[in-house]
Structures are given as C-alpha cells and as structure tokens.
Amino acid sequence: LCRALLRPSGPREAAAAGRRGVRALRRSPVRVLPPLKERGAAGEKQPSPKKPPPPPPPAVERSSAGPGLWYEKAAPGDRRLGKVVTITKSKKFRDHHGKVLLEGPRLIKDALEAGAVPHTLFFSTMGHLKELPEAKLKQASLVKVKFEDIKSWSDLVTPQGLIGIFSKPDHSKMSYPAAQLISSLPLLLICDNIRDPGNLGTILRSAAGAGCEKVLLTKGCVDPWEPKVLRAGMGAHFRLPIIANLDWESLPSNLPAGIQVCVADNKDPRGADGAGSAPVKSKPKATPEHEDEEGEEGVCIPELPAQYYYESWTQTPVAVVIGGETHGLSPDALRLAASTGGKRLVIPVVPGVDSLNSAIAAAVVLFEGKRQLLQRHKQEEERQKFP
C-alpha cells in the first residue's frame, strides 16, 4: 500500500520527478567556510605566517673559528678538491674560468688582506682558519677535507693543509699594503721573455723588496698566476701591481711620462781586453747576431751606450728591462730603450764566467737603483734644509 501511494499517479508526475533528480545531480558542491574568528574580518587578507629559517644541512657544522662561520665536511669520494686543482693548474682553464689557486696560510692571508675574492677554502684542521681574517672568510665556502686529500693534490714538499680558490685578481682593484706604498720608488721593472716560473717568482719578490712601483710582463713571459710562480713570489703578487701579457706596442702607455728605459745586459762596456771604449750613441744598425722570433737575420736594432750598473743611471724615473736566459733581450726592448735615451747596465763578472741568472741580475740592478734613488732623495732633503 505504501509503495502504491509513493508511486507517481500519472505520466506528468513521473516526468516532474525525473527533472528534479537531474537538477539535483547538476548542483555545485557546497563550500565549507571556517568560523569567522579564524577568517578575520570579511574581505581582509591575513598575512601568511613567516617560515622559520631552514636549519643547516646535516653535513654542516658550526666552526669554532668564530660566530657565523660554517664549514662543510667533505663526504668520502668528494671530488671537488681534485676538480678545482686540475682547473687552476692549467693556464687555459685559469683564463677561461678566471680563477687561481693559492696554497698555504701566509699566501692566502696576504691575498685576503689585499682584497682578493675567495670562492672556496679547503682546510684540514680548524687551526688554519684561525690564522685568517674572519670577516673575509665569510665570503667563501669552507670545506673541511682530510689532510691526505690535500697532500695528494699539493705541489709542496711539505703541504700545509690549506688550499684556496680565488677569483683572478685585478691589480686595479687591489688594496696593497700601506708600508709598500710608502716605500714605493719611481722604479719600474719590465720582464722580457722570462719563461722559467722559478725565475719570474724570484724576480717579482725582488721587485717588491726593492720598492718597485709596478712590474710589466710582455707576451712570452710565463703566466704570473702559475702555481710555481706564486710559490717563488712569496706574496709579491699582493704587494705591487703586476700587469701581464703586454705587447710592445701597448707597453709605453703603461709607463709614466718622461721615464727612461734601461736594459740589463752582459756586454762589457770596456771590451773583452778591459781597455775601455767610448759609449756608442744610439743609432740604427743591422746586427746579424740578433734575430727575431722567425729567425730572420738583419733586424734593424739600435746600439745603446753601456755603463756599469753601479754608475749613476737614476737621474729621472727609470724602468729596467730584464731579459730571459734563453733568448736574452728582444730587439723591441732595445728599441724602446733607445727611444727614451736609455742605456745598457752591465754587471761585470770574471772573464770566462757565463752571464748571471736573470733573477740574480734583476735583484742586483734593482737594489742598486733603490740605493741611488734613496741617496738622491736624501741629498735633496739636505739641500732644502741648508740652501
């Protein structure tokens, strides 16, 4: 009886019931809103809660070198150290990536204090970080590695457990030590085809010690950022400007006006018999004994007046050219010296003895130039006191 009562009584009633069922199926779901106190005032956007700073990765530990310093422990099989060392030992990769490798706390400290930009420091003990300026370390990624890993990639006989990867320094942006700037003299050094890394590093060290204003390296010289040059330089790279890869056409633009360029040479001004000869004035002369890089003879080069290195040659600001041991002075160096009224500076040696090592010759000439300049400065001060 109930079923009969609930059934539609006719076709119209059945159609209406079907339409009501279709409308019910087409209705959108009801949106459920949270209570008003949770939603805030109507139309008002609530600020999203600030997320707490993420904790350091589990592989990172706080450094005891100072607050705010973090270092990462390299996991077994970490190849980052080997990869960057391989890159920075190649000149091609150094130029492409613009990075250099420095090893040892003293060299890295000098670089940081001069304003060099560090990227990554690999160290074996926390004591190495304590020797470095803390504020500068915050710019770098610090990675703790095993000493055996550093030893396997180090070029030093006694590795010091600290290797740094830096951006290739730009001499125009460096902050050289105040003591170096105060002691700077109107004395420049030009390196001509210095190809031995140890010699170039020693020459740069002598230039810094003598108080040279800057060092210019011509094309053909070894890269000053080669690891062996850096080791031999003992921090000289961060004590005075070093401008590399210059051609002879652009080199004069890096010299101050009115400077005289002299060349260090082993040609005795008194001749082999020691009888003496008058200086020859600068003039073009074809000399078969000098050849250019292509081996063509008859290159037109000037002859320069020659004198001993201990005779006066610092009346004006002066630049000294040191040639490599294999090729000696280039014709371009002699032409530049002749165009400025320069001279040959000779270090006399016992007859039969070969010429001095280029690094030794540079040290002898540069420190003599320093002595002469300081003596002249002292004499000028005395004249001002007692005119």
Coordinates of C-alpha atoms in Angstrom, one line a residue:
L1 CA 0.0 0.0 0.0
C2 CA 2.8 2.4 0.8
R3 CA 4.6 1.7 -2.4
A4 CA 1.5 2.3 -4.3
L5 CA 0.9 5.7 -2.6
L6 CA 4.5 6.8 -3.3
R7 CA 4.4 6.0 -6.9
P8 CA 3.6 8.8 -9.3
S9 CA -0.1 8.7 -10.1
G10 CA 0.4 9.6 -13.8
P11 CA 2.9 10.4 -16.5
R12 CA 3.1 14.1 -15.6
E13 CA 4.0 13.3 -12.1
A14 CA 6.7 10.8 -13.3
A15 CA 8.3 13.4 -15.6
A16 CA 8.4 16.0 -12.9
A17 CA 10.1 13.6 -10.5
G18 CA 12.8 12.8 -13.2
R19 CA 13.5 16.5 -13.7
R20 CA 14.0 17.1 -10.0
G21 CA 16.6 14.2 -9.9
V22 CA 18.6 15.7 -12.8
R23 CA 18.7 19.2 -11.2
A24 CA 20.0 17.6 -8.0
L25 CA 22.8 15.9 -9.9
R26 CA 23.8 19.2 -11.6
R27 CA 24.2 21.2 -8.4
S28 CA 27.7 22.5 -7.4
P29 CA 29.3 21.2 -4.2
V30 CA 28.8 23.4 -1.1
R31 CA 31.9 25.4 0.0
V32 CA 32.6 24.9 3.7
L33 CA 33.9 28.1 5.4
P34 CA 35.9 28.2 8.7
P35 CA 34.5 30.1 11.7
L36 CA 34.5 33.9 11.5
K37 CA 37.2 34.3 14.1
E38 CA 39.6 32.3 12.1
R39 CA 38.8 34.0 8.9
G40 CA 39.1 37.5 10.3
A41 CA 37.0 40.4 9.2
A42 CA 35.2 40.0 5.9
G43 CA 37.3 40.9 2.9
E44 CA 40.5 41.3 4.9
K45 CA 43.6 39.4 3.8
Q46 CA 45.5 37.8 6.6
P47 CA 49.4 37.8 6.2
S48 CA 50.9 34.5 5.7
P49 CA 52.9 33.3 8.6
K50 CA 56.7 33.7 8.2
K51 CA 58.5 30.5 7.6
P52 CA 61.4 29.8 10.1
P53 CA 64.9 29.8 8.5
P54 CA 65.9 26.4 7.3
P55 CA 68.3 24.6 9.6
P56 CA 71.8 23.9 8.2
P57 CA 72.3 20.7 6.3
P58 CA 73.2 17.7 8.4
A59 CA 76.7 17.7 6.8
V60 CA 77.5 21.2 8.0
E61 CA 78.9 22.0 11.4
R62 CA 79.5 25.3 13.2
S63 CA 83.1 26.4 13.0
S64 CA 84.9 27.2 16.2
A65 CA 86.8 29.9 14.4
G66 CA 84.1 32.5 15.2
P67 CA 80.4 33.1 15.3
G68 CA 78.6 33.0 11.9
L69 CA 81.3 30.8 10.3
W70 CA 80.1 27.5 8.8
Y71 CA 82.1 24.8 7.2
E72 CA 81.1 21.6 5.4
K73 CA 82.7 18.2 5.9
A74 CA 83.6 16.7 2.6
A75 CA 82.0 13.3 2.2
P76 CA 84.1 10.2 1.2
G77 CA 84.6 10.3 -2.6
D78 CA 84.1 14.1 -2.8
R79 CA 85.9 15.2 -6.0
R80 CA 85.6 19.0 -5.7
L81 CA 89.1 19.5 -4.5
G82 CA 90.7 17.5 -7.3
K83 CA 88.5 19.2 -9.9
V84 CA 89.3 22.8 -9.0
V85 CA 93.0 22.0 -8.5
T86 CA 93.1 20.5 -12.0
I87 CA 91.4 23.6 -13.5
T88 CA 93.6 26.1 -11.8
K89 CA 96.9 24.4 -12.8
S90 CA 96.1 24.9 -16.5
K91 CA 96.6 28.4 -17.9
K92 CA 93.9 27.8 -20.4
F93 CA 91.4 26.9 -17.7
R94 CA 92.6 29.7 -15.5
D95 CA 91.9 32.2 -18.2
H96 CA 88.6 30.7 -19.1
H97 CA 87.2 30.3 -15.5
G98 CA 89.0 33.4 -14.1
K99 CA 90.2 31.5 -11.0
V100 CA 93.6 30.9 -9.4
L101 CA 94.9 28.5 -6.8
L102 CA 96.7 29.7 -3.6
E103 CA 98.2 27.3 -1.1
G104 CA 99.4 27.9 2.4
P105 CA 98.1 30.2 5.2
R106 CA 100.6 33.0 4.6
L107 CA 99.9 33.4 0.9
I108 CA 96.1 33.1 1.4
K109 CA 96.3 35.7 4.2
D110 CA 98.2 38.2 2.0
A111 CA 95.6 37.7 -0.7
L112 CA 92.6 38.2 1.6
E113 CA 94.1 41.4 3.2
A114 CA 94.8 42.8 -0.3
G115 CA 91.2 42.4 -1.3
A116 CA 91.3 39.2 -3.4
V117 CA 87.9 37.5 -3.6
P118 CA 87.9 33.9 -2.3
H119 CA 85.5 31.2 -3.6
T120 CA 86.4 28.1 -1.7
L121 CA 88.8 27.2 1.0
F122 CA 89.8 23.6 1.6
F123 CA 91.4 23.0 5.0
S124 CA 92.3 20.0 7.1
T125 CA 92.3 21.5 10.7
M126 CA 90.4 24.3 12.4
G127 CA 93.7 26.0 13.3
H128 CA 94.2 27.1 9.7
L129 CA 91.1 29.2 9.8
K130 CA 92.1 30.9 13.0
E131 CA 95.1 32.4 11.2
L132 CA 93.0 34.1 8.6
P133 CA 90.8 37.3 8.9
E134 CA 87.3 36.1 9.9
A135 CA 85.4 38.8 8.1
K136 CA 87.0 37.8 4.8
L137 CA 86.2 34.1 5.4
K138 CA 82.5 34.8 5.4
Q139 CA 82.8 35.4 1.6
A140 CA 84.0 31.9 0.9
S141 CA 82.7 28.4 1.1
L142 CA 84.6 26.5 3.7
V143 CA 85.2 22.7 3.2
K144 CA 87.0 20.5 5.6
V145 CA 88.8 17.7 4.0
K146 CA 91.3 15.1 5.1
F147 CA 94.9 16.0 5.1
E148 CA 95.7 13.0 2.9
D149 CA 93.4 14.6 0.2
I150 CA 95.3 17.9 0.3
K151 CA 98.6 16.1 0.3
S152 CA 97.7 14.1 -2.8
W153 CA 96.9 17.3 -4.7
S154 CA 99.5 19.6 -3.3
D155 CA 102.7 20.7 -5.2
L156 CA 104.5 21.5 -2.0
V157 CA 107.1 19.1 -0.5
T158 CA 105.6 19.8 2.9
P159 CA 101.9 20.5 2.4
Q160 CA 100.4 23.0 4.9
G161 CA 96.8 21.7 4.8
L162 CA 95.2 24.8 3.3
I163 CA 94.2 25.4 -0.4
G164 CA 92.2 28.4 -1.6
I165 CA 90.4 29.0 -4.9
F166 CA 90.2 32.8 -5.7
S167 CA 88.9 34.9 -8.5
K168 CA 91.8 36.0 -10.7
P169 CA 93.0 39.3 -9.0
D170 CA 92.7 42.6 -10.9
H171 CA 95.6 44.9 -10.0
S172 CA 93.3 48.0 -10.3
K173 CA 91.0 46.7 -7.6
M174 CA 93.6 45.5 -5.1
S175 CA 94.5 47.3 -1.8
Y176 CA 98.2 46.9 -1.5
P177 CA 99.9 47.2 2.0
A178 CA 100.4 50.8 3.2
A179 CA 104.1 50.0 4.0
Q180 CA 104.6 49.0 0.4
L181 CA 103.0 52.2 -1.0
I182 CA 105.0 54.4 1.4
S183 CA 108.3 52.7 0.3
S184 CA 107.4 52.8 -3.4
L185 CA 110.1 54.4 -5.7
P186 CA 110.0 55.8 -9.3
L187 CA 111.4 52.5 -10.4
L188 CA 109.7 50.0 -12.7
L189 CA 110.6 46.5 -13.9
I190 CA 109.9 45.2 -17.4
C191 CA 110.2 41.4 -17.9
D192 CA 111.1 40.3 -21.5
N193 CA 110.6 36.6 -22.3
I194 CA 111.1 35.3 -18.7
R195 CA 109.8 31.8 -19.2
D196 CA 111.1 30.0 -16.1
P197 CA 108.4 30.0 -13.3
G198 CA 111.0 30.0 -10.5
N199 CA 113.0 32.9 -12.0
L200 CA 109.9 35.0 -12.5
G201 CA 108.6 34.4 -9.0
T202 CA 112.0 35.3 -7.6
I203 CA 112.2 38.5 -9.8
L204 CA 108.8 39.6 -8.5
R205 CA 109.9 39.0 -5.0
S206 CA 113.0 41.2 -5.6
A207 CA 110.9 43.9 -7.2
A208 CA 108.6 44.0 -4.2
G209 CA 111.6 44.1 -1.8
A210 CA 113.3 46.9 -3.8
G211 CA 110.1 49.0 -3.7
C212 CA 109.3 49.0 -7.4
E213 CA 106.3 50.9 -8.4
K214 CA 105.0 48.1 -10.7
V215 CA 106.0 45.2 -12.9
L216 CA 105.2 44.8 -16.6
L217 CA 105.3 41.4 -18.2
T218 CA 105.4 41.2 -22.0
K219 CA 103.9 38.5 -24.1
G220 CA 106.2 35.4 -24.0
C221 CA 106.6 35.5 -20.2
V222 CA 105.3 32.7 -18.1
D223 CA 101.9 33.3 -16.5
P224 CA 102.4 35.1 -13.2
W225 CA 99.5 33.1 -11.7
E226 CA 101.1 29.8 -12.4
P227 CA 101.4 27.9 -9.0
K228 CA 105.3 27.7 -9.2
V229 CA 105.5 31.5 -9.8
L230 CA 103.2 32.1 -6.8
R231 CA 105.3 29.9 -4.5
A232 CA 108.5 31.6 -5.6
G233 CA 107.0 35.1 -5.3
M234 CA 106.3 34.6 -1.6
G235 CA 103.3 37.0 -1.6
A236 CA 104.8 39.6 -4.0
H237 CA 101.7 39.3 -6.2
F238 CA 99.7 41.0 -3.5
R239 CA 102.3 43.8 -2.7
L240 CA 102.6 45.6 -6.0
P241 CA 100.8 45.8 -9.4
I242 CA 101.7 43.2 -11.9
I243 CA 100.4 43.8 -15.4
A244 CA 100.8 40.8 -17.7
N245 CA 100.6 39.8 -21.4
L246 CA 101.5 43.2 -22.8
D247 CA 102.7 43.6 -26.4
W248 CA 105.4 46.1 -27.1
E249 CA 103.1 48.5 -28.9
S250 CA 100.9 49.0 -25.9
L251 CA 103.7 48.8 -23.3
P252 CA 104.6 52.6 -23.5
S253 CA 101.0 53.5 -22.4
N254 CA 101.7 51.8 -19.1
L255 CA 104.8 53.9 -18.5
P256 CA 104.8 57.4 -16.8
A257 CA 105.7 60.3 -19.0
G258 CA 109.4 61.2 -19.1
I259 CA 110.7 57.8 -17.9
Q260 CA 114.0 56.4 -19.1
V261 CA 114.2 52.7 -20.0
C262 CA 117.4 50.9 -19.4
V263 CA 118.3 47.3 -20.2
A264 CA 120.4 44.9 -18.1
D265 CA 122.9 43.2 -20.3
N266 CA 126.2 41.3 -20.1
K267 CA 128.0 43.3 -22.8
D268 CA 131.1 44.8 -21.1
P269 CA 131.4 48.5 -21.9
R270 CA 135.2 48.3 -21.8
G271 CA 135.6 45.4 -24.2
A272 CA 137.0 42.0 -23.6
D273 CA 140.5 43.3 -23.0
G274 CA 139.3 45.8 -20.4
A275 CA 141.0 48.7 -22.3
G276 CA 137.8 50.6 -22.4
S277 CA 135.8 52.2 -25.2
A278 CA 133.7 55.2 -25.7
P279 CA 130.0 54.7 -25.4
V280 CA 128.3 54.4 -28.8
K281 CA 125.4 56.8 -29.4
S282 CA 122.1 55.2 -30.2
K283 CA 121.7 54.7 -33.9
P284 CA 120.0 52.1 -36.1
K285 CA 122.3 49.3 -37.2
A286 CA 121.8 45.9 -38.7
T287 CA 123.3 43.3 -36.4
P288 CA 123.3 39.7 -37.7
E289 CA 123.9 38.3 -34.2
H290 CA 120.3 39.4 -33.2
E291 CA 117.5 37.5 -34.7
D292 CA 113.7 37.9 -34.4
E293 CA 111.4 35.2 -33.4
E294 CA 111.1 33.9 -37.0
G295 CA 114.8 33.6 -37.3
E296 CA 115.3 36.3 -39.9
E297 CA 118.6 38.0 -39.8
G298 CA 119.4 41.6 -40.3
V299 CA 116.9 43.0 -37.9
C300 CA 117.4 46.7 -37.5
I301 CA 118.1 47.5 -33.8
P302 CA 119.9 50.4 -32.1
E303 CA 123.1 50.3 -30.2
L304 CA 122.9 51.8 -26.7
P305 CA 125.6 53.5 -24.5
A306 CA 126.8 51.0 -22.0
Q307 CA 127.9 51.5 -18.4
Y308 CA 128.4 49.6 -15.2
Y309 CA 125.3 49.1 -13.1
Y310 CA 126.9 50.9 -10.1
E311 CA 127.4 54.1 -12.0
S312 CA 124.6 56.7 -11.9
W313 CA 121.6 56.0 -14.0
T314 CA 118.6 57.2 -11.9
Q315 CA 118.5 60.9 -12.7
T316 CA 114.9 60.5 -13.8
P317 CA 112.2 57.9 -13.2
V318 CA 113.5 54.7 -14.7
A319 CA 112.4 51.3 -15.9
V320 CA 114.7 48.3 -16.1
V321 CA 114.3 45.6 -18.7
I322 CA 115.4 42.0 -17.7
G323 CA 115.6 39.5 -20.5
G324 CA 115.2 35.7 -20.3
E325 CA 118.2 33.5 -20.1
T326 CA 117.4 31.5 -23.2
H327 CA 116.6 34.4 -25.7
G328 CA 118.1 37.4 -23.9
L329 CA 116.8 40.9 -24.7
S330 CA 114.5 41.2 -27.7
P331 CA 115.0 43.9 -30.4
D332 CA 111.8 45.5 -29.2
A333 CA 113.3 46.1 -25.8
L334 CA 116.4 47.7 -27.3
R335 CA 114.2 49.9 -29.5
L336 CA 112.1 51.1 -26.5
A337 CA 115.3 51.9 -24.5
A338 CA 116.7 53.8 -27.4
S339 CA 113.5 55.9 -27.8
T340 CA 113.8 57.0 -24.2
G341 CA 117.6 57.7 -24.2
G342 CA 118.2 54.6 -22.1
K343 CA 121.4 52.7 -21.5
R344 CA 122.8 49.2 -21.1
L345 CA 123.5 48.4 -17.5
V346 CA 126.3 45.8 -17.2
I347 CA 127.1 43.7 -14.1
P348 CA 130.8 42.8 -14.6
V349 CA 131.8 39.2 -13.9
V350 CA 135.2 37.4 -14.0
P351 CA 136.2 36.7 -17.6
G352 CA 135.1 33.2 -18.7
V353 CA 132.1 33.1 -16.4
D354 CA 128.8 32.9 -18.1
S355 CA 126.2 35.7 -17.5
L356 CA 124.3 35.7 -14.3
N357 CA 120.9 34.1 -13.7
S358 CA 118.2 36.5 -14.8
A359 CA 116.6 36.6 -11.3
I360 CA 120.0 37.4 -9.7
A361 CA 120.8 40.0 -12.2
A362 CA 117.4 41.7 -11.6
A363 CA 118.0 41.7 -7.8
V364 CA 121.5 43.3 -8.3
V365 CA 120.3 46.0 -10.6
L366 CA 117.0 46.8 -8.8
F367 CA 118.6 47.2 -5.4
E368 CA 121.4 49.4 -6.8
G369 CA 118.6 51.5 -8.4
K370 CA 117.0 51.7 -5.0
R371 CA 120.3 52.8 -3.3
Q372 CA 120.8 55.5 -5.9
L373 CA 117.2 56.8 -5.6
L374 CA 117.3 56.9 -1.8
Q375 CA 120.7 58.6 -1.9
R376 CA 119.4 61.3 -4.3
H377 CA 116.3 61.8 -2.2
K378 CA 118.5 62.3 0.9
Q379 CA 120.7 64.8 -0.9
E380 CA 117.7 66.8 -2.0
E381 CA 116.3 66.9 1.6
E382 CA 119.7 68.2 2.8
R383 CA 119.8 70.9 0.2
Q384 CA 116.3 72.1 1.2
K385 CA 117.4 72.3 4.9
F386 CA 120.6 74.1 4.1
P387 CA 120.2 76.0 0.9

